[in-house]
């Protein structure tokens, strides 16, 4: 796997996200896909987390990625990418707070 900065750039490119550079540097990405019940649970955890922090969360469906890139995450979703690290599920609000 590539470094976190490169991975985040690839995600923005492949998901066709139009974020200005300042917002992109601060945004946390939730990688998942439709119909993934663990992804729904992770999204709820992130929603709680972002309600008590000033964190912007961008939900990204890995089905929008090309096949090779999608396969890097297919068996590990849900995954959160902060500006500096990757957090694999399961995680709690406390775990996310420790990653700020």
Short mmCIF file of C-alpha atoms in Angstrom, two decimals:
data_model
loop_
_atom_site.label_atom_id
_atom_site.label_comp_id
_atom_site.label_asym_id
_atom_site.label_seq_id
_atom_site.Cartn_x
_atom_site.Cartn_y
_atom_site.Cartn_z
CA UNK A 1 0.00 0.00 0.00
CA UNK A 2 1.13 3.54 -0.68
CA UNK A 3 1.64 6.25 1.91
CA UNK A 4 -1.43 7.90 3.43
CA UNK A 5 -1.06 11.18 1.51
CA UNK A 6 -0.91 9.38 -1.84
CA UNK A 7 -3.81 7.12 -0.86
CA UNK A 8 -5.94 10.13 0.07
CA UNK A 9 -5.13 11.82 -3.25
CA UNK A 10 -6.08 8.66 -5.15
CA UNK A 11 -9.36 8.47 -3.25
CA UNK A 12 -10.24 12.06 -4.12
CA UNK A 13 -9.34 11.43 -7.75
CA UNK A 14 -11.14 8.11 -8.15
CA UNK A 15 -14.24 9.20 -6.23
CA UNK A 16 -14.17 12.48 -8.17
CA UNK A 17 -14.30 14.56 -4.98
CA UNK A 18 -13.95 18.29 -5.53
CA UNK A 19 -12.44 19.54 -2.27
CA UNK A 20 -10.33 22.67 -1.97
CA UNK A 21 -6.82 21.90 -0.72
CA UNK A 22 -7.42 23.25 2.81
CA UNK A 23 -10.59 21.19 3.29
CA UNK A 24 -9.03 18.11 1.68
CA UNK A 25 -6.12 18.19 4.13
CA UNK A 26 -8.49 18.13 7.12
CA UNK A 27 -11.20 15.77 5.87
CA UNK A 28 -11.52 12.24 7.23
CA UNK A 29 -12.70 9.64 4.70
CA UNK A 30 -14.98 6.73 5.55
CA UNK A 31 -14.42 4.03 2.97
CA UNK A 32 -17.23 1.53 2.57
CA UNK A 33 -19.91 0.40 0.18
CA UNK A 34 -23.68 0.12 -0.12
CA UNK A 35 -25.21 -2.81 1.76
CA UNK A 36 -22.30 -3.21 4.20
CA UNK A 37 -23.84 -3.35 7.69
CA UNK A 38 -20.45 -2.77 9.35
CA UNK A 39 -20.05 0.34 7.19
CA UNK A 40 -23.41 1.59 8.50
CA UNK A 41 -22.24 1.00 12.09
CA UNK A 42 -18.95 2.79 11.37
CA UNK A 43 -20.86 5.71 9.85
CA UNK A 44 -22.98 6.00 13.00
CA UNK A 45 -19.84 5.99 15.15
CA UNK A 46 -18.30 8.69 12.97
CA UNK A 47 -21.50 10.73 13.13
CA UNK A 48 -21.28 10.67 16.94
CA UNK A 49 -17.59 11.53 16.80
CA UNK A 50 -18.08 14.46 14.42
CA UNK A 51 -20.91 15.84 16.57
CA UNK A 52 -18.45 16.48 19.41
CA UNK A 53 -15.42 17.45 17.32
CA UNK A 54 -14.78 19.80 14.43
CA UNK A 55 -14.07 16.94 12.04
CA UNK A 56 -15.38 16.82 8.49
CA UNK A 57 -16.27 13.29 7.35
CA UNK A 58 -16.57 12.37 3.67
CA UNK A 59 -18.26 9.03 2.96
CA UNK A 60 -16.69 7.30 -0.06
CA UNK A 61 -17.99 4.18 -1.82
CA UNK A 62 -15.10 1.95 -2.87
CA UNK A 63 -17.25 0.71 -5.78
CA UNK A 64 -16.35 4.03 -7.45
CA UNK A 65 -12.66 3.03 -7.54
CA UNK A 66 -10.91 1.15 -10.33
CA UNK A 67 -10.68 -2.57 -9.58
CA UNK A 68 -7.04 -2.67 -8.44
CA UNK A 69 -7.50 0.22 -6.00
CA UNK A 70 -10.86 -1.11 -4.80
CA UNK A 71 -9.28 -4.47 -3.97
CA UNK A 72 -6.87 -2.77 -1.55
CA UNK A 73 -9.87 -2.05 0.69
CA UNK A 74 -12.43 -4.70 -0.30
CA UNK A 75 -11.65 -7.06 2.59
CA UNK A 76 -10.99 -4.38 5.22
CA UNK A 77 -13.95 -1.99 4.92
CA UNK A 78 -15.08 -0.03 6.74
CA UNK A 79 -11.87 1.98 6.91
CA UNK A 80 -11.33 5.54 8.11
CA UNK A 81 -8.49 7.57 6.66
CA UNK A 82 -7.53 10.55 8.77
CA UNK A 83 -5.05 13.07 7.40
CA UNK A 84 -2.24 10.99 8.94
CA UNK A 85 -3.38 7.39 9.41
CA UNK A 86 -5.64 4.51 8.48
CA UNK A 87 -8.06 3.15 11.09
CA UNK A 88 -9.62 -0.23 10.40
CA UNK A 89 -12.92 -1.30 11.89
CA UNK A 90 -13.84 -1.99 14.66
CA UNK A 91 -13.33 1.39 16.30
CA UNK A 92 -15.15 3.47 18.89
CA UNK A 93 -15.58 7.19 19.43
CA UNK A 94 -12.80 6.95 22.01
CA UNK A 95 -10.50 5.34 19.43
CA UNK A 96 -11.26 8.13 16.97
CA UNK A 97 -10.67 10.79 19.61
CA UNK A 98 -7.19 9.36 20.17
CA UNK A 99 -6.43 9.84 16.45
CA UNK A 100 -7.09 13.57 16.29
#
